[in-house]
mmCIF file of C-alpha atoms in Angstrom:
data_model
loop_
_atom_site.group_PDB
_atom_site.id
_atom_site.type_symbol
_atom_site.label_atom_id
_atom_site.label_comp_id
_atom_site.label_asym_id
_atom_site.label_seq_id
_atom_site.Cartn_x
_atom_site.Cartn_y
_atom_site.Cartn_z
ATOM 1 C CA UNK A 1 94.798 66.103 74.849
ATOM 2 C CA UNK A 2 91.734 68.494 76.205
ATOM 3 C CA UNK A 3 90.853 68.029 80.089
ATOM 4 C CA UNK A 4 87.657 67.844 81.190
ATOM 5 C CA UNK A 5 88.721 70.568 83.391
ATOM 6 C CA UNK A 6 90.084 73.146 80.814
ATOM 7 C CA UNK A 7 86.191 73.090 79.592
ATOM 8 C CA UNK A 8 84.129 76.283 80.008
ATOM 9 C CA UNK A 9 80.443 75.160 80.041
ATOM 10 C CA UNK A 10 79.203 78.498 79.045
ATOM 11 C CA UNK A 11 81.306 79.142 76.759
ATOM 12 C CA UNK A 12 82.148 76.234 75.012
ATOM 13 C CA UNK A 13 80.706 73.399 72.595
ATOM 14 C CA UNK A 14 82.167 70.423 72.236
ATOM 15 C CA UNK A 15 81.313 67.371 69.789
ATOM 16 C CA UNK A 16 83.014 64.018 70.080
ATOM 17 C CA UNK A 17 82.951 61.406 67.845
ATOM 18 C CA UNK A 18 84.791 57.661 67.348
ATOM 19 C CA UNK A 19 85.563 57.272 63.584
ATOM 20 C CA UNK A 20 85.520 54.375 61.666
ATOM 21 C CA UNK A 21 89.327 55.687 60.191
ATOM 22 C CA UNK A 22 92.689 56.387 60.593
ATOM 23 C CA UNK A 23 94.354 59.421 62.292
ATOM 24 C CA UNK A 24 96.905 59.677 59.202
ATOM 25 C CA UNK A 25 93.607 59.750 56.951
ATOM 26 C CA UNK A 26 91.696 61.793 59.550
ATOM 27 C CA UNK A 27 94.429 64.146 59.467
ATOM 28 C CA UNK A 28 95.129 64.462 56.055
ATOM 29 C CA UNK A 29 91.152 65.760 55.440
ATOM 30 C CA UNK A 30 91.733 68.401 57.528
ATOM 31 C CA UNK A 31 94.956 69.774 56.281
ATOM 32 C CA UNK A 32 95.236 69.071 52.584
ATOM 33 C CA UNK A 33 92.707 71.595 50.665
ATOM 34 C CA UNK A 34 91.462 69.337 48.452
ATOM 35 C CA UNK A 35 90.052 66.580 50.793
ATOM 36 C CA UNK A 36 88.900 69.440 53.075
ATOM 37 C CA UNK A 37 86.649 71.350 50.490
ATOM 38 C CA UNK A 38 85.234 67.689 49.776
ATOM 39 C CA UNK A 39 83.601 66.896 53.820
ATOM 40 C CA UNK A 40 83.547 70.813 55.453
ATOM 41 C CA UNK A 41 79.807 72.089 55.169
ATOM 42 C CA UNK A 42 76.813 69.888 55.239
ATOM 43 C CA UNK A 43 75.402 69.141 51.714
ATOM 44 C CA UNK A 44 74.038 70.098 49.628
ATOM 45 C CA UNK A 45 76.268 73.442 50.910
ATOM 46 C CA UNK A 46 79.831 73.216 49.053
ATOM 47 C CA UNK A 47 83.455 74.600 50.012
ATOM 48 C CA UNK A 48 83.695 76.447 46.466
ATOM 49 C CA UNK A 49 87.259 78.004 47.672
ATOM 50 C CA UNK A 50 90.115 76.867 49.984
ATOM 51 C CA UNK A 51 93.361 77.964 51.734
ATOM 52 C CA UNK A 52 95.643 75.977 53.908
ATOM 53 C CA UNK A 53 98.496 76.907 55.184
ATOM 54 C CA UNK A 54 98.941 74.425 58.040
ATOM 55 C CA UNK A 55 101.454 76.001 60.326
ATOM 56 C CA UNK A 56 101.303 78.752 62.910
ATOM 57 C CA UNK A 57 99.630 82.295 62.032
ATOM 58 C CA UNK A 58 99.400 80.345 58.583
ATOM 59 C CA UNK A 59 95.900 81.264 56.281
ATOM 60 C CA UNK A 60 93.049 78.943 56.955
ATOM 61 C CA UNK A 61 90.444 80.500 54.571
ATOM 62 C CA UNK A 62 87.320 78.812 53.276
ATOM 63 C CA UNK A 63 84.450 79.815 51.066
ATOM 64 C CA UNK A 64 81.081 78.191 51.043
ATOM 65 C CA UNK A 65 78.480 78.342 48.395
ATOM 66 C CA UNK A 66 75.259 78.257 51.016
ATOM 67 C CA UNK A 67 71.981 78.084 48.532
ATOM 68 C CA UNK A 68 73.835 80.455 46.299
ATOM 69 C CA UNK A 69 75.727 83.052 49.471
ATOM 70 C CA UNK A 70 79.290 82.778 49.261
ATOM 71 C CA UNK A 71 80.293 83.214 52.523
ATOM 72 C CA UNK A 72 83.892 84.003 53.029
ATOM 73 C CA UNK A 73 85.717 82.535 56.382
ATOM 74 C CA UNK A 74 88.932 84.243 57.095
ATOM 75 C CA UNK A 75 91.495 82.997 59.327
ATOM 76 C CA UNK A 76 94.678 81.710 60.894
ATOM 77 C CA UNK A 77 96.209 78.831 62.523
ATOM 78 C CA UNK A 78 96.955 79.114 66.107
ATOM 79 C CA UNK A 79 98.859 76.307 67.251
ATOM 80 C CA UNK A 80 99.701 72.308 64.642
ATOM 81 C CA UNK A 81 100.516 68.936 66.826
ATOM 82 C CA UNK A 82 100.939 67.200 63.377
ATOM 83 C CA UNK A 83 98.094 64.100 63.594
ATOM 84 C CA UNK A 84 97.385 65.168 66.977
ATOM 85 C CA UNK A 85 95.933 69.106 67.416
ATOM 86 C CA UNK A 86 94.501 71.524 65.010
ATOM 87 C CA UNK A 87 93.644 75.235 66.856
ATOM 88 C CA UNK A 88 92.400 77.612 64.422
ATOM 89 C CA UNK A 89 90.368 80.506 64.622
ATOM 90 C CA UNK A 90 88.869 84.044 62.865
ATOM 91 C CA UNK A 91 90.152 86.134 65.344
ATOM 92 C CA UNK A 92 93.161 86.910 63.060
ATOM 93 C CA UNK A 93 94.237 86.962 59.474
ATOM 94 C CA UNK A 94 97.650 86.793 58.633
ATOM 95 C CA UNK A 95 100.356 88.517 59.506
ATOM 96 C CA UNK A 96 98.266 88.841 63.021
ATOM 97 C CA UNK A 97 96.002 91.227 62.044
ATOM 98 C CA UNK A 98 93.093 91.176 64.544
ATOM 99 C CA UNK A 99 89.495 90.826 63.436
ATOM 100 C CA UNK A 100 87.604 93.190 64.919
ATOM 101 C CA UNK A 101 84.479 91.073 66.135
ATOM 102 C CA UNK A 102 85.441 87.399 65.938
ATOM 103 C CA UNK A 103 83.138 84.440 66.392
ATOM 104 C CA UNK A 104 85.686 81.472 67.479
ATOM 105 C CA UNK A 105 88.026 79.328 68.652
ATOM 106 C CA UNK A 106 88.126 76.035 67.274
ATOM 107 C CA UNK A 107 90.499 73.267 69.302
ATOM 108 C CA UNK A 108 90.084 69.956 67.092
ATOM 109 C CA UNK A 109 91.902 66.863 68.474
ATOM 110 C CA UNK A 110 92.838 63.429 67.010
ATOM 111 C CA UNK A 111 93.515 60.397 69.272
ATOM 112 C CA UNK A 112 94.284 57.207 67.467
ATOM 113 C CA UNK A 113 92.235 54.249 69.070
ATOM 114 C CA UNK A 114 93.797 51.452 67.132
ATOM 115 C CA UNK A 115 92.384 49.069 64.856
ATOM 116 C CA UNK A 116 91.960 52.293 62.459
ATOM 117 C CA UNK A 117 89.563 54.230 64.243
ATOM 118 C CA UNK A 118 90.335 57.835 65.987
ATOM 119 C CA UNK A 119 88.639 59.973 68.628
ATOM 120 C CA UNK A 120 87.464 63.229 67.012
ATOM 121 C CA UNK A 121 86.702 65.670 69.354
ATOM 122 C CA UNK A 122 86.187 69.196 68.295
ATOM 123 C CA UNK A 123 85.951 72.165 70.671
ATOM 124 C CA UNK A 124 84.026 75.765 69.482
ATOM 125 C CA UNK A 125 85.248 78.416 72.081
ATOM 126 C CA UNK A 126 84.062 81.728 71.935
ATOM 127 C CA UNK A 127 84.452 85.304 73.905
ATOM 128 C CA UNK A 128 80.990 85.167 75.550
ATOM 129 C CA UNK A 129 78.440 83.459 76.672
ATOM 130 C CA UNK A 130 76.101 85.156 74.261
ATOM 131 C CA UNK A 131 78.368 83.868 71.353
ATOM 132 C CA UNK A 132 77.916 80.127 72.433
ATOM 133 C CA UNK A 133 74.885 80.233 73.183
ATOM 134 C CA UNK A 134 74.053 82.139 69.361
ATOM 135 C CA UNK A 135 76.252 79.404 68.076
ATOM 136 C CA UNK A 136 74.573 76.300 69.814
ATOM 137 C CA UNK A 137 71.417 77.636 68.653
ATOM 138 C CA UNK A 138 72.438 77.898 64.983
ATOM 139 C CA UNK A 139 72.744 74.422 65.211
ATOM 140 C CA UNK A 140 76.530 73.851 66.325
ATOM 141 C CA UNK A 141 75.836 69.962 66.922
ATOM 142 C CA UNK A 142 74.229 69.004 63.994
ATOM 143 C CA UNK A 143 76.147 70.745 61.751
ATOM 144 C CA UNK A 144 79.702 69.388 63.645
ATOM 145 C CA UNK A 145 77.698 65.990 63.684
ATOM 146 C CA UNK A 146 77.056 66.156 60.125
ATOM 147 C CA UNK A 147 79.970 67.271 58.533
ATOM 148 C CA UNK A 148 82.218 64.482 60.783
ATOM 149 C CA UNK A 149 80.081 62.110 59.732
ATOM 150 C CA UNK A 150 81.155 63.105 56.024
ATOM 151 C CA UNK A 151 84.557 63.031 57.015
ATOM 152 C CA UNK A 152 84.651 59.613 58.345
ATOM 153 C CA UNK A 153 82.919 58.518 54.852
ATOM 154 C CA UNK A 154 85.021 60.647 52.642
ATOM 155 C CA UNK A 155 88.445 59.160 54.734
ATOM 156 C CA UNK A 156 87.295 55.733 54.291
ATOM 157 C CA UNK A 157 87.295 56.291 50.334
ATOM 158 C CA UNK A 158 90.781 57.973 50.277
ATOM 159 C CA UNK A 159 93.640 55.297 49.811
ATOM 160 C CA UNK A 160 95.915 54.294 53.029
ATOM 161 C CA UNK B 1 111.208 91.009 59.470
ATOM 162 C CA UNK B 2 107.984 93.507 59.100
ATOM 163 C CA UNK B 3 107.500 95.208 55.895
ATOM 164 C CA UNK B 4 105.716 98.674 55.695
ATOM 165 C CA UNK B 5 103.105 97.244 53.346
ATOM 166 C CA UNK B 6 101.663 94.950 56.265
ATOM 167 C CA UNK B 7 101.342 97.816 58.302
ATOM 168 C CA UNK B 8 97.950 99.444 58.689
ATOM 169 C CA UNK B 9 98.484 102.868 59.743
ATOM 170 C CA UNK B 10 94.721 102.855 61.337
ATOM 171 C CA UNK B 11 95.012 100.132 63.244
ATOM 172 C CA UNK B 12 98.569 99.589 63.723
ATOM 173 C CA UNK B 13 101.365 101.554 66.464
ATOM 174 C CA UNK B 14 104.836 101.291 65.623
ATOM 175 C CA UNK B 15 107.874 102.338 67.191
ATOM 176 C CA UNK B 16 111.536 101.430 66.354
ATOM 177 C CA UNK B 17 114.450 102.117 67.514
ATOM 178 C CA UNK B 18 118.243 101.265 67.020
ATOM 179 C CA UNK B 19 119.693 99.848 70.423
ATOM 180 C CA UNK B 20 123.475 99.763 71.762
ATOM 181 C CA UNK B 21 123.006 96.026 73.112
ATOM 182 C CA UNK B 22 123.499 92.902 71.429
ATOM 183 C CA UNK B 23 120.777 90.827 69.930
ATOM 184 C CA UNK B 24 121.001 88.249 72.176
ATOM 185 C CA UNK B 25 120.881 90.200 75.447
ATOM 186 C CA UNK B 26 117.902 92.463 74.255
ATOM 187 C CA UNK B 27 116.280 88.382 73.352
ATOM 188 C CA UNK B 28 116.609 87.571 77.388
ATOM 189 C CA UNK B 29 115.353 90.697 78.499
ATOM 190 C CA UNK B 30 112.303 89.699 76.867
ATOM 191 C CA UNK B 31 111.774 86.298 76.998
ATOM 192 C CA UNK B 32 113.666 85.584 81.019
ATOM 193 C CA UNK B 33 111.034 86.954 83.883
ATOM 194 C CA UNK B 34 113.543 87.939 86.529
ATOM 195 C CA UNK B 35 114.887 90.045 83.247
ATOM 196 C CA UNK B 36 111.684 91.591 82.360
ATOM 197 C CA UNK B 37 110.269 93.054 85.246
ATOM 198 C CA UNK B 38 113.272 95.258 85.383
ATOM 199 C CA UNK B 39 113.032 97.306 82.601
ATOM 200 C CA UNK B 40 108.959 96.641 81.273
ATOM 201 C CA UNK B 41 106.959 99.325 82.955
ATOM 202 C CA UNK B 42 107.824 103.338 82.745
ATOM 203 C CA UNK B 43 109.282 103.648 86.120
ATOM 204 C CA UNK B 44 108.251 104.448 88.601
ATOM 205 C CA UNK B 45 106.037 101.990 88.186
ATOM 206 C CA UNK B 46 106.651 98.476 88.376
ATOM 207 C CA UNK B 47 106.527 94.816 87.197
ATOM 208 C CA UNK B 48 105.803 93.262 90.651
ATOM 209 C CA UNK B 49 105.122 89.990 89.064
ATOM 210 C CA UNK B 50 105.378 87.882 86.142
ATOM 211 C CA UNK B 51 105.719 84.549 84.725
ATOM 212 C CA UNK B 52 106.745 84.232 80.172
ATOM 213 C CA UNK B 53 106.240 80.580 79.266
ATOM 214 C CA UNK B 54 108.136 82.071 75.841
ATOM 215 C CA UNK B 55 106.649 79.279 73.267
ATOM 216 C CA UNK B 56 103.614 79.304 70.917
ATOM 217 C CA UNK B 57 100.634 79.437 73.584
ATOM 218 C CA UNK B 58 102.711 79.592 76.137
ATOM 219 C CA UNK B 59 101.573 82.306 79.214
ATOM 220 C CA UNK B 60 102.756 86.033 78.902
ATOM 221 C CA UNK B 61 101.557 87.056 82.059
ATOM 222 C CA UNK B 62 102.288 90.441 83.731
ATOM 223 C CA UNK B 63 101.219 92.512 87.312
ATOM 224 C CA UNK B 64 102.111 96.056 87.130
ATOM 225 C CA UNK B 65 102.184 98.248 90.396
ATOM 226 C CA UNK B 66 100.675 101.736 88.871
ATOM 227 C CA UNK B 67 100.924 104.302 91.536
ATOM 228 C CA UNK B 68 99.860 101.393 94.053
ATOM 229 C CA UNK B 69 97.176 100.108 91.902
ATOM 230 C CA UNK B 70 97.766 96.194 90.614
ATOM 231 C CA UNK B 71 97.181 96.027 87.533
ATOM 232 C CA UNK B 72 97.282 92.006 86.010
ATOM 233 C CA UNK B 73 97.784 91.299 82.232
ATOM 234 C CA UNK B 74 96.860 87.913 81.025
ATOM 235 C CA UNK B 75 98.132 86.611 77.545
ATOM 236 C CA UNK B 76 99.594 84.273 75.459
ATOM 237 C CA UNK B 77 102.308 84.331 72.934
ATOM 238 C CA UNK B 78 101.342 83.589 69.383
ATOM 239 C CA UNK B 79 104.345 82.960 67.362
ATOM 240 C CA UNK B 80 108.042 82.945 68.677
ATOM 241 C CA UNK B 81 111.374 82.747 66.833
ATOM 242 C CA UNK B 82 113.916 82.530 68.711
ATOM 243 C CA UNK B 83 115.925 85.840 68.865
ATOM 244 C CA UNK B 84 114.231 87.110 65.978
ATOM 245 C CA UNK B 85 110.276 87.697 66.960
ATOM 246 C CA UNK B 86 107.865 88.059 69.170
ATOM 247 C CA UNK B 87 104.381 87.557 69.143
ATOM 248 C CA UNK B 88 101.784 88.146 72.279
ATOM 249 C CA UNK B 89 98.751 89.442 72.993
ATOM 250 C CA UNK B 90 95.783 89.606 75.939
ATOM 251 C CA UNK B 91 93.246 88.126 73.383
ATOM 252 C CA UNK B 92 93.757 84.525 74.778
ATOM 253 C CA UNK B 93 94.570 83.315 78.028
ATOM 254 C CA UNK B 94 96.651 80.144 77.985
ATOM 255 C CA UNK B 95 94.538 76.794 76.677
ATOM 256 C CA UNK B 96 93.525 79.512 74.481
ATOM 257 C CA UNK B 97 90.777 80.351 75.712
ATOM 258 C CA UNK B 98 89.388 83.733 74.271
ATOM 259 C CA UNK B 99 89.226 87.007 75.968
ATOM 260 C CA UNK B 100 85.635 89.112 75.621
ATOM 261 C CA UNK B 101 87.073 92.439 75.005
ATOM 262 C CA UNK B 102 90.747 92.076 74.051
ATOM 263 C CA UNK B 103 93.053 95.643 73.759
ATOM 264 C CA UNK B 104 96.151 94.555 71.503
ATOM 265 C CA UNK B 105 98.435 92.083 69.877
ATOM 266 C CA UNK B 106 102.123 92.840 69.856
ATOM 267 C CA UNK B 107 104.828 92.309 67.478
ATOM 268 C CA UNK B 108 108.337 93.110 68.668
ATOM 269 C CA UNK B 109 111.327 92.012 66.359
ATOM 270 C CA UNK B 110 115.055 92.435 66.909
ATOM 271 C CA UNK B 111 117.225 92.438 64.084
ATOM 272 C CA UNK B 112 121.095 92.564 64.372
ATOM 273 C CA UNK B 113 123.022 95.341 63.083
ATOM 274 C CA UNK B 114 125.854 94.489 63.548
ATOM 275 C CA UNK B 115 128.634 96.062 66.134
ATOM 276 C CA UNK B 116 126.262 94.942 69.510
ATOM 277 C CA UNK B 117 123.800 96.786 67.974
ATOM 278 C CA UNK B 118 120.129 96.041 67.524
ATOM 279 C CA UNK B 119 117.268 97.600 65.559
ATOM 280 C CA UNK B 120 114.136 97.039 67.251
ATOM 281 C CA UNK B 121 110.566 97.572 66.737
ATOM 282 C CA UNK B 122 107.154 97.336 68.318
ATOM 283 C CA UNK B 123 104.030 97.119 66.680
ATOM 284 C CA UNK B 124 100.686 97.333 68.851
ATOM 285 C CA UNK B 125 98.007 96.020 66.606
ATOM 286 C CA UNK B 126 94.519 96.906 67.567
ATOM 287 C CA UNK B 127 90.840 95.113 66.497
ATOM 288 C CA UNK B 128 89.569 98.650 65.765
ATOM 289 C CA UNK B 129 91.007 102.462 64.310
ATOM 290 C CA UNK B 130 89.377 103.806 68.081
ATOM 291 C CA UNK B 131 91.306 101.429 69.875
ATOM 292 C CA UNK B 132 94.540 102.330 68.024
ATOM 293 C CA UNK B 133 93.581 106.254 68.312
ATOM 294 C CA UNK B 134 92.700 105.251 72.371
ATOM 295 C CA UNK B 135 96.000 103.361 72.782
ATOM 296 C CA UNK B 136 97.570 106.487 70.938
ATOM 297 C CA UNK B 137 96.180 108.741 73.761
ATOM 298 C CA UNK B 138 97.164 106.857 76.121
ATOM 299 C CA UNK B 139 100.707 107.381 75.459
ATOM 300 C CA UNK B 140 102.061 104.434 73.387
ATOM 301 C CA UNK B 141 104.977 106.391 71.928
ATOM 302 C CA UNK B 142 106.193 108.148 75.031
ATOM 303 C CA UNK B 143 105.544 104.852 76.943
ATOM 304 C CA UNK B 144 107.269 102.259 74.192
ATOM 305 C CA UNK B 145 109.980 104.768 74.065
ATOM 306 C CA UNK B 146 110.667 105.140 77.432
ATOM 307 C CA UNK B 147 110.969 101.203 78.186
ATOM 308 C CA UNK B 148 113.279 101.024 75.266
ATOM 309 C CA UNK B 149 115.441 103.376 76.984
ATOM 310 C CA UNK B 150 115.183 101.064 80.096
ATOM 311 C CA UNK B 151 115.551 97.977 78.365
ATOM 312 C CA UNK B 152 119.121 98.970 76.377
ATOM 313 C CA UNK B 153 120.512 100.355 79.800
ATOM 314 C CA UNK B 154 119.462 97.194 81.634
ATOM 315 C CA UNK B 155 120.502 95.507 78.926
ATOM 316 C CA UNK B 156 124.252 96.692 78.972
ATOM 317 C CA UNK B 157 124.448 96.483 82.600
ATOM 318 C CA UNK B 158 123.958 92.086 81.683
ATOM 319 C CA UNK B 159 126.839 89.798 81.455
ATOM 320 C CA UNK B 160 127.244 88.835 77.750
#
């Protein structure tokens, strides 16, 4: 669970959202490849190309098809609370090889509300204020809005 | 275990080194503070304080006295296997929390060779070739070296 208090203001942006699904389901979009590629980007942008390796310092790699860019996101897994905490960021590839300018930190927590709906609350830290502000500006809230309100549609079609 | 082909020889510092100590006493001079601070620093400098929270995320914080100067190292460790590997680095401070400017990410295995012997190796990764080539200059291999002469006598002076 993420305290109030272990937020940064400045350097920080945080999205929280109650879905209408399970944790299990929640969690299973966000580690399984192909449910992941299916909700990531807002649409009409795709995930054309996905790696999971859902463990610490494993690959988390994504490509997006953005109006005909592929844009290539390399990166590791920090730190798996199966159903409960996903910390992932571009600051390394594997084998803990450091990027040399990285953009984030991402901190992504499931709480399970009962009655099949979860708390969603994902965290973007980043090295400077600069960076969060850049990132807030590119639109970090609608985007993180968008794309977890495709995730709580895509979860509610997968099977239980 | 490291293979050569994930070094980058850029990027990367590497030293190694075949110890006369045991596997498992080298293991808690790393990993037990009162342990550490013995050995860490090229005397006669010193470890005047520190506190290893050895788990994935966990604080790997060191003060150094250098020639009465304190200087305080914040980090985290990445990836830990018991008695095996190492992983830390100053690029996140616990909560993991990014650092704006980090210097290195460390490696250190310790593999047993049988006989209360140990083959050990360090490898500073760096975000950048001039931050290898600065960390170079600075002294890594005379530095490395010299702890690793510290550590295996501290380390045979220990109760098995």
């Amino acid at each position: 669970m993420m305290h109030e208090a272990d937020l940064d203001p400045e350097r920080d942006l945080v999205l929280v959202r109650d879905l209408n699904a399970p944790r299990g389901l929640i969690w299973r979009c966000w580690t399984q490849a192909e449910h992941l590629r299916e909700w990531f980007v807002p649409r009409p942008h795709r995930v054309v190309d996905c790696l999971l390796d859902v463990r610490v310092g494993g690959a988390c790699n994504t490509t997006f098809d953005v109006d005909g860019t592929r844009v290539e996101n390399t990166g590791v897994y920090l730190d798996v609370i199966p159903e409960a905490r996903l910390v992932f960021t571009d600051a390394y590839s594997v084998g803990w090889k450091p990027a040399p300018d990285p953009f984030m930190t991402a901190i992504v927590t499931f709480e399970d509300l009962g009655q099949g709906r979860t708390r969603y609350t994902a965290i973007a830290r980043h090295r400077t204020i600069e960076a969060a502000r850049q990132h807030r500006d590119m639109g970090f809230h609608d985007g993180w809005g968008t794309v977890a309100t495709q995730l709580e549609a895509y979860a509610q079609g997968l099977a239980p």
